[in-house]
CSV table of C-alpha atoms and ligand atoms in Angstrom, one decimal:
chain,number,residue,atom,x,y,z
A,1,UNK,CA,26.0,-5.4,44.2
A,2,UNK,CA,22.7,-6.3,42.8
A,3,UNK,CA,19.7,-4.4,44.3
A,4,UNK,CA,16.8,-6.9,44.7
A,5,UNK,CA,14.3,-5.0,46.9
A,6,UNK,CA,13.6,-1.5,48.2
A,7,UNK,CA,11.3,-0.6,51.1
A,8,UNK,CA,10.2,3.0,51.5
A,9,UNK,CA,8.5,4.0,54.7
A,10,UNK,CA,7.1,7.2,56.0
A,11,UNK,CA,7.6,7.5,59.7
A,12,UNK,CA,5.7,9.8,62.0
A,13,UNK,CA,7.9,10.6,65.1
A,14,UNK,CA,6.4,12.0,68.3
A,15,UNK,CA,8.3,15.2,69.1
A,16,UNK,CA,9.3,16.2,72.6
A,17,UNK,CA,8.8,19.9,71.6
A,18,UNK,CA,7.9,21.8,68.5
A,19,UNK,CA,10.4,23.6,66.3
A,20,UNK,CA,9.6,27.0,64.7
A,21,UNK,CA,11.3,28.7,61.9
A,22,UNK,CA,10.2,31.5,59.5
A,23,UNK,CA,8.7,28.8,57.2
A,24,UNK,CA,6.3,27.5,59.9
A,25,UNK,CA,6.1,25.2,62.9
A,26,UNK,CA,7.2,21.6,62.9
A,27,UNK,CA,4.8,20.0,65.5
A,28,UNK,CA,5.1,16.4,64.4
A,29,UNK,CA,8.0,15.2,62.4
A,30,UNK,CA,7.7,12.9,59.5
A,31,UNK,CA,10.6,11.4,57.6
A,32,UNK,CA,11.2,8.8,54.9
A,33,UNK,CA,13.4,5.8,55.6
A,34,UNK,CA,14.6,3.8,52.7
A,35,UNK,CA,16.0,0.2,53.0
A,36,UNK,CA,17.8,-1.5,50.1
A,37,UNK,CA,18.4,-5.2,49.9
A,38,UNK,CA,21.1,-6.9,47.8
A,39,UNK,CA,21.3,-10.4,46.3
A,40,UNK,CA,24.2,-11.1,48.7
A,41,UNK,CA,22.0,-10.6,51.7
A,42,UNK,CA,23.1,-7.1,52.7
A,43,UNK,CA,20.7,-4.4,53.8
A,44,UNK,CA,21.4,-0.7,53.8
A,45,UNK,CA,19.4,2.2,55.3
A,46,UNK,CA,19.1,5.8,54.2
A,47,UNK,CA,16.9,8.8,55.0
A,48,UNK,CA,15.1,11.5,53.1
A,49,UNK,CA,14.1,14.0,55.7
A,50,UNK,CA,11.7,16.5,54.4
A,51,UNK,CA,8.8,18.5,55.9
A,52,UNK,CA,5.0,18.3,55.8
A,53,UNK,CA,4.7,20.9,53.1
A,54,UNK,CA,7.0,22.5,50.5
A,55,UNK,CA,7.9,25.4,52.7
A,56,UNK,CA,11.7,24.8,53.1
A,57,UNK,CA,12.4,23.5,49.6
A,58,UNK,CA,10.0,22.3,46.9
A,59,UNK,CA,9.8,18.8,48.3
A,60,UNK,CA,7.7,17.1,51.0
A,61,UNK,CA,7.9,13.7,52.6
A,62,UNK,CA,5.1,12.5,50.3
A,63,UNK,CA,6.8,13.7,47.2
A,64,UNK,CA,10.0,11.9,48.4
A,65,UNK,CA,8.0,8.6,48.7
A,66,UNK,CA,6.4,9.1,45.3
A,67,UNK,CA,9.6,9.9,43.4
A,68,UNK,CA,11.4,7.0,45.1
A,69,UNK,CA,8.6,4.5,44.3
A,70,UNK,CA,7.8,5.7,40.7
A,71,UNK,CA,11.1,6.9,39.4
A,72,UNK,CA,14.0,5.7,41.4
A,73,UNK,CA,13.0,2.1,42.3
A,74,UNK,CA,12.3,1.1,38.7
A,75,UNK,CA,15.8,2.4,37.7
A,76,UNK,CA,17.7,0.5,40.3
A,77,UNK,CA,15.8,-2.8,41.0
A,78,UNK,CA,17.5,-5.9,39.5
A,79,UNK,CA,20.6,-3.8,38.5
A,80,UNK,CA,24.2,-4.1,39.6
A,81,UNK,CA,26.2,-1.2,40.9
A,82,UNK,CA,29.7,-1.0,42.4
A,83,UNK,CA,30.1,2.6,43.5
A,84,UNK,CA,27.7,5.4,44.7
A,85,UNK,CA,28.7,7.4,41.6
A,86,UNK,CA,27.5,4.6,39.4
A,87,UNK,CA,24.4,4.1,41.5
A,88,UNK,CA,23.2,7.7,41.1
A,89,UNK,CA,23.9,7.6,37.3
A,90,UNK,CA,21.0,5.1,37.1
A,91,UNK,CA,18.5,7.9,38.0
A,92,UNK,CA,20.4,10.9,36.7
A,93,UNK,CA,17.7,11.6,34.1
A,94,UNK,CA,15.3,12.4,37.0
A,95,UNK,CA,15.5,16.1,37.4
A,96,UNK,CA,15.6,17.9,40.8
A,97,UNK,CA,14.1,16.2,43.8
A,98,UNK,CA,17.4,16.0,45.7
A,99,UNK,CA,15.8,15.2,49.0
A,100,UNK,CA,14.0,12.2,47.5
A,101,UNK,CA,17.4,11.0,46.0
A,102,UNK,CA,19.2,11.2,49.3
A,103,UNK,CA,17.6,8.2,51.0
A,104,UNK,CA,18.4,5.6,48.3
A,105,UNK,CA,21.9,7.1,47.7
A,106,UNK,CA,22.8,7.0,51.4
A,107,UNK,CA,21.4,3.5,51.8
A,108,UNK,CA,23.8,2.5,48.9
A,109,UNK,CA,26.7,4.1,50.8
A,110,UNK,CA,25.8,2.0,53.8
A,111,UNK,CA,25.9,-1.1,51.6
A,112,UNK,CA,29.3,-0.2,50.1
A,113,UNK,CA,30.6,0.5,53.6
A,114,UNK,CA,29.6,-3.0,54.8
A,115,UNK,CA,30.9,-4.7,51.6
A,116,UNK,CA,34.3,-3.0,51.8
A,117,UNK,CA,34.5,-3.2,55.5
A,118,UNK,CA,35.4,0.5,55.6
A,119,UNK,CA,33.7,3.2,57.7
A,120,UNK,CA,31.6,5.9,56.0
A,121,UNK,CA,34.1,8.4,57.4
A,122,UNK,CA,36.9,6.7,55.4
A,123,UNK,CA,34.8,6.2,52.3
A,124,UNK,CA,34.0,9.9,52.1
A,125,UNK,CA,37.6,10.9,52.9
A,126,UNK,CA,36.9,12.1,56.4
A,127,UNK,CA,39.9,13.1,58.5
A,128,UNK,CA,38.5,14.1,61.9
A,129,UNK,CA,37.8,11.8,64.9
A,130,UNK,CA,35.3,14.3,66.4
A,131,UNK,CA,33.4,17.2,65.0
A,132,UNK,CA,32.3,20.5,66.6
A,133,UNK,CA,28.6,21.1,66.9
A,134,UNK,CA,26.1,23.9,67.5
A,135,UNK,CA,22.4,24.0,68.0
A,136,UNK,CA,19.8,25.6,65.8
A,137,UNK,CA,17.4,27.3,68.3
A,138,UNK,CA,13.8,27.6,67.0
A,139,UNK,CA,11.7,30.7,67.5
A,140,UNK,CA,10.1,30.8,71.0
A,141,UNK,CA,7.1,32.7,72.4
A,142,UNK,CA,9.6,34.9,74.3
A,143,UNK,CA,13.2,36.0,74.5
A,144,UNK,CA,13.3,34.7,78.0
A,145,UNK,CA,12.4,31.2,76.8
A,146,UNK,CA,15.1,31.5,74.1
A,147,UNK,CA,17.7,32.4,76.7
A,148,UNK,CA,16.6,29.5,78.9
A,149,UNK,CA,17.3,27.1,76.1
A,150,UNK,CA,20.6,28.7,75.2
A,151,UNK,CA,21.7,28.4,78.9
A,152,UNK,CA,21.1,24.7,78.7
A,153,UNK,CA,23.0,24.2,75.4
A,154,UNK,CA,26.0,26.2,76.5
A,155,UNK,CA,26.1,24.3,79.8
A,156,UNK,CA,26.2,21.1,77.7
A,157,UNK,CA,29.2,22.4,75.7
A,158,UNK,CA,27.6,23.3,72.4
A,159,UNK,CA,30.1,25.6,70.5
A,160,UNK,CA,27.8,27.8,68.5
A,161,UNK,CA,24.2,29.1,68.8
A,162,UNK,CA,22.2,29.6,65.7
A,163,UNK,CA,19.0,31.7,66.1
A,164,UNK,CA,16.1,31.3,63.8
A,165,UNK,CA,15.0,34.8,62.8
A,166,UNK,CA,12.3,36.6,60.8
A,167,UNK,CA,11.3,40.3,60.4
A,168,UNK,CA,10.3,41.5,63.9
A,169,UNK,CA,12.2,38.6,65.7
A,170,UNK,CA,15.7,39.7,65.1
A,171,UNK,CA,17.6,42.7,66.4
A,172,UNK,CA,16.2,42.7,69.9
A,173,UNK,CA,16.6,39.0,70.2
A,174,UNK,CA,20.3,39.1,69.1
A,175,UNK,CA,21.0,42.1,71.3
A,176,UNK,CA,19.7,40.2,74.4
A,177,UNK,CA,21.5,37.0,73.5
A,178,UNK,CA,24.8,38.9,72.9
A,179,UNK,CA,24.3,40.8,76.2
A,180,UNK,CA,24.1,37.6,78.2
A,181,UNK,CA,26.8,35.8,76.2
A,182,UNK,CA,29.5,38.3,75.1
A,183,UNK,CA,31.7,35.6,73.8
A,184,UNK,CA,29.5,32.9,72.3
A,185,UNK,CA,29.7,32.2,68.5
A,186,UNK,CA,26.4,33.5,67.4
A,187,UNK,CA,24.8,33.0,64.0
A,188,UNK,CA,21.3,33.7,62.6
A,189,UNK,CA,19.2,31.8,60.0
A,190,UNK,CA,16.3,33.5,58.2
A,191,UNK,CA,15.2,30.7,55.9
A,192,UNK,CA,14.6,33.3,53.2
A,193,UNK,CA,12.3,35.6,55.2
A,194,UNK,CA,13.9,38.9,54.2
A,195,UNK,CA,14.4,41.0,51.1
A,196,UNK,CA,17.3,43.3,50.4
A,197,UNK,CA,15.4,46.4,49.6
A,198,UNK,CA,13.2,46.4,52.7
A,199,UNK,CA,15.5,44.8,55.2
A,200,UNK,CA,19.1,45.4,54.2
A,201,UNK,CA,19.6,48.0,56.9
A,202,UNK,CA,18.1,45.9,59.7
A,203,UNK,CA,20.3,43.0,58.7
A,204,UNK,CA,23.4,45.2,58.6
A,205,UNK,CA,22.6,46.4,62.1
A,206,UNK,CA,23.5,42.9,63.3
A,207,UNK,CA,27.1,43.7,62.7
A,208,UNK,CA,27.3,45.6,66.0
A,209,UNK,CA,26.5,42.3,67.8
A,210,UNK,CA,29.3,40.4,66.1
A,211,UNK,CA,27.1,37.9,64.4
A,212,UNK,CA,29.4,35.4,62.7
A,213,UNK,CA,27.0,34.3,59.9
A,214,UNK,CA,23.7,35.4,58.4
A,215,UNK,CA,22.2,32.2,56.9
A,216,UNK,CA,19.9,32.5,53.8
A,217,UNK,CA,18.4,35.9,54.4
A,218,UNK,CA,16.8,36.1,50.9
A,219,UNK,CA,14.9,33.9,48.4
A,220,UNK,CA,16.4,30.6,47.4
A,221,UNK,CA,16.7,31.7,43.7
A,222,UNK,CA,18.1,35.1,44.5
A,223,UNK,CA,21.9,34.7,44.2
A,224,UNK,CA,22.2,38.3,42.9
A,225,UNK,CA,20.8,40.1,45.9
A,226,UNK,CA,22.8,37.8,48.2
A,227,UNK,CA,25.9,39.0,46.3
A,228,UNK,CA,24.9,42.6,46.5
A,229,UNK,CA,24.4,42.3,50.2
A,230,UNK,CA,27.6,40.4,50.8
A,231,UNK,CA,29.5,43.3,49.3
A,232,UNK,CA,27.8,45.7,51.7
A,233,UNK,CA,28.2,43.8,55.0
A,234,UNK,CA,31.1,42.5,57.0
A,235,UNK,CA,29.0,39.6,58.2
A,236,UNK,CA,29.7,36.4,56.1
A,237,UNK,CA,26.5,35.2,54.3
A,238,UNK,CA,25.9,31.5,54.4
A,239,UNK,CA,23.7,29.9,51.7
A,240,UNK,CA,21.4,27.0,52.6
A,241,UNK,CA,18.3,26.8,50.5
A,242,UNK,CA,20.0,28.4,47.4
A,243,UNK,CA,22.5,25.5,47.1
A,244,UNK,CA,20.9,22.4,45.7
A,245,UNK,CA,23.9,21.2,43.7
A,246,UNK,CA,27.6,21.8,43.0
A,247,UNK,CA,26.6,23.9,40.0
A,248,UNK,CA,24.6,26.2,42.3
A,249,UNK,CA,27.7,26.4,44.5
A,250,UNK,CA,29.8,27.3,41.5
A,251,UNK,CA,27.3,30.1,40.5
A,252,UNK,CA,27.3,31.5,44.1
A,253,UNK,CA,31.1,31.5,44.2
A,254,UNK,CA,31.3,33.2,40.8
A,255,UNK,CA,28.9,35.9,41.9
A,256,UNK,CA,30.3,36.4,45.4
A,257,UNK,CA,26.9,35.5,46.9
A,258,UNK,CA,28.3,33.9,50.1
A,259,UNK,CA,31.4,33.2,52.2
A,260,UNK,CA,30.0,30.1,53.8
A,261,UNK,CA,27.8,27.2,52.6
A,262,UNK,CA,25.6,25.0,54.8
A,263,UNK,CA,26.0,21.6,53.2
A,264,UNK,CA,23.1,19.2,53.8
A,265,UNK,CA,23.2,15.9,52.1
A,266,UNK,CA,19.4,15.9,52.3
A,267,UNK,CA,19.2,19.1,50.2
A,268,UNK,CA,21.7,18.2,47.5
A,269,UNK,CA,20.9,14.5,46.8
A,270,UNK,CA,23.3,12.7,49.1
A,271,UNK,CA,27.0,12.4,49.8
A,272,UNK,CA,28.4,12.4,46.3
A,273,UNK,CA,27.1,15.9,45.6
A,274,UNK,CA,28.0,17.0,49.2
A,275,UNK,CA,31.6,16.0,48.7
A,276,UNK,CA,31.7,17.9,45.3
A,277,UNK,CA,30.4,21.0,47.1
A,278,UNK,CA,32.9,20.6,49.9
A,279,UNK,CA,35.8,20.3,47.4
A,280,UNK,CA,34.6,23.2,45.3
A,281,UNK,CA,34.2,25.4,48.4
A,282,UNK,CA,37.7,24.5,49.6
A,283,UNK,CA,39.1,25.6,46.2
A,284,UNK,CA,37.2,28.8,46.3
A,285,UNK,CA,38.0,29.8,49.9
A,286,UNK,CA,34.4,29.3,51.0
A,287,UNK,CA,33.9,27.9,54.5
A,288,UNK,CA,31.4,25.1,55.1
A,289,UNK,CA,29.4,23.4,57.9
A,290,UNK,CA,27.1,20.5,57.8
A,291,UNK,CA,23.4,21.4,58.3
A,292,UNK,CA,20.6,19.1,59.0
A,293,UNK,CA,16.9,18.4,58.4
A,294,UNK,CA,16.1,17.2,61.9
A,295,UNK,CA,17.0,13.7,60.7
A,296,UNK,CA,16.8,10.6,62.9
A,297,UNK,CA,20.0,8.8,63.9
A,298,UNK,CA,20.0,7.2,60.4
A,299,UNK,CA,20.3,10.4,58.5
A,300,UNK,CA,22.6,12.0,61.1
A,301,UNK,CA,25.1,9.1,60.6
A,302,UNK,CA,25.8,10.3,57.1
A,303,UNK,CA,26.0,13.9,58.1
A,304,UNK,CA,28.6,13.1,60.8
A,305,UNK,CA,30.7,11.2,58.3
A,306,UNK,CA,30.6,14.1,55.9
A,307,UNK,CA,31.4,16.6,58.6
A,308,UNK,CA,34.6,14.8,59.4
A,309,UNK,CA,36.1,16.1,56.1
A,310,UNK,CA,38.9,18.7,56.3
A,311,UNK,CA,37.1,21.9,55.1
A,312,UNK,CA,34.2,21.6,57.7
A,313,UNK,CA,35.7,24.4,59.8
A,314,UNK,CA,32.5,25.8,61.4
A,315,UNK,CA,30.4,23.9,64.0
A,316,UNK,CA,27.7,21.7,62.4
A,317,UNK,CA,24.0,21.5,63.2
A,318,UNK,CA,24.3,18.1,64.7
A,319,UNK,CA,22.2,18.0,67.9
A,320,UNK,CA,21.2,14.4,68.7
A,321,UNK,CA,17.7,13.2,67.8
A,322,UNK,CA,16.9,13.2,71.5
A,323,UNK,CA,16.6,16.9,71.4
A,324,UNK,CA,13.6,16.6,69.1
A,325,UNK,CA,12.2,13.0,69.4
A,326,UNK,CA,11.1,10.9,72.3
A,327,UNK,CA,12.5,7.8,70.6
A,328,UNK,CA,15.2,7.4,67.9
A,329,UNK,CA,15.4,4.7,65.3
A,330,UNK,CA,19.0,3.8,66.2
A,331,UNK,CA,20.5,2.4,69.4
A,332,UNK,CA,22.6,4.7,71.5
A,333,UNK,CA,23.1,7.3,69.0
A,334,UNK,CA,25.8,10.0,69.5
A,335,UNK,CA,25.9,12.5,72.3
A,336,UNK,CA,27.5,15.9,72.5
A,337,UNK,CA,30.6,15.7,74.7
A,338,UNK,CA,31.4,18.4,77.3
A,339,UNK,CA,34.0,19.8,74.7
A,340,UNK,CA,31.1,20.4,72.3
A,341,UNK,CA,32.1,17.7,69.9
A,342,UNK,CA,30.5,14.5,68.6
A,343,UNK,CA,32.6,11.4,68.0
A,344,UNK,CA,32.8,10.2,64.4
A,345,UNK,CA,32.2,6.4,64.3
A,346,UNK,CA,34.9,4.5,62.5
A,347,UNK,CA,33.2,1.1,61.9
A,348,UNK,CA,31.6,-0.3,58.7
A,349,UNK,CA,28.0,0.7,58.0
A,350,UNK,CA,26.1,3.5,59.7
A,351,UNK,CA,28.2,3.2,62.9
A,352,UNK,CA,24.9,3.0,64.8
A,353,UNK,CA,22.6,0.0,65.2
A,354,UNK,CA,19.2,0.4,63.6
A,355,UNK,CA,16.2,-0.5,65.7
A,356,UNK,CA,13.8,-2.1,63.2
A,357,UNK,CA,11.1,-2.5,65.8
A,358,UNK,CA,11.0,1.3,66.4
A,359,UNK,CA,10.9,1.9,62.7
A,360,UNK,CA,8.0,-0.5,62.5
A,361,UNK,CA,6.3,1.2,65.4
A,362,UNK,CA,6.3,4.6,63.8
A,363,UNK,CA,5.6,3.5,60.2
A,364,UNK,CA,2.6,5.4,58.8
A,365,UNK,CA,2.9,4.2,55.2
A,366,UNK,CA,5.0,1.5,53.5
A,367,UNK,CA,5.8,0.8,49.9
A,368,UNK,CA,7.8,-2.2,48.7
A,369,UNK,CA,9.2,-2.6,45.2
A,370,UNK,CA,11.0,-5.8,44.1
B,1,LIG,O1,17.4,25.9,57.8
B,1,LIG,O2,18.9,24.7,58.7
B,1,LIG,C1,17.7,24.9,58.4
B,1,LIG,C2,15.5,22.4,60.2
B,1,LIG,C3,14.5,22.1,59.2
B,1,LIG,C4,14.6,22.8,58.0
B,1,LIG,C5,15.6,23.7,57.8
B,1,LIG,C6,16.6,24.0,58.8
B,1,LIG,C7,16.5,23.3,60.0
B,1,LIG,C8,17.4,23.5,61.2
B,1,LIG,C9,17.6,22.4,62.1
B,1,LIG,O3,17.9,24.6,61.4
B,1,LIG,C10,18.9,21.8,61.8
B,1,LIG,C11,19.0,20.4,62.4
B,1,LIG,O4,19.4,20.3,63.6
B,1,LIG,O5,18.8,19.4,61.8
B,2,LIG,MG1,19.2,27.0,57.2
């Protein structure tokens, strides 16, 4: 398939409520949507969902747009590619910036899916018809408000509750949630807010509340302290920010830094690298779940396909866009069923119909390269 045109747009999406984590508060969500055109008349969509500032990883929505326009577009325009593996080779000399690379790569998967008349699920080797999901609960002004939100999600069927934590918003919160829900699968996510020397004891005290995962307690480059802590605690550590590639996953496995990996296509450059991490984790006995970057229905379509692979044994962060945004960019996106699962589409393309008028409505900046 010959790529003839790329449209890169930054969208600003009105949020129904803000989302707070240890890195800051997301009050208005921006994301980058990439559209690829081929000489055969196909179009494919992908998403690079980053944040307003480099507070989660080193990227932002603006750096994603810049890297795509200046360094990815010139390497793919006018060229022929048959497979996603071949496609990403075209910009393999561009170091890092995995979130920027995710939009174009996923848009190419969308094209391949349409060309081969084969769902994304089948293309990535997915085996499940439905995937278990949980919600990531942002930090609230009070524990009471947190419990109110958890009440709703549990009533809706969500199978796991992940609490965002930071020093001072941890033990008491977990105690109260555990008191109210003795049986719920409970995980915590610190987004790197702790360090081993100061906080090892506090984090270990979460063992008494049967927390099933501590996600990314320490710095993103700190595989060594994660390994030291994993050897001291019975709670499985899950790495998120630390894993930007299959090589990072290999290092973490060799050091014993985690027992679980949160695989986000948007953090590792797309589905090719995500599948590599999935396979490596399966070999190494590391569990995985699919995380998210509060994507729209476009980005979520790729996450769902990925999460239908065999080794995704933990519930994924797959709440529908409606939990964050007043309008989504796809028509009738997925819903969480009363059994806490989301159906995996099995038709060619995204599996959801893109609403181009909504994309246009929320476009803040647009760049075209052809
Ligand atoms: O650490 O998993 C994270 C959102 C933005 C940035 C980082 C994270 C998150 C979430 C929400 O936890 C996950 C989602 O539903 O997309
Ligand atoms: Mg996380």
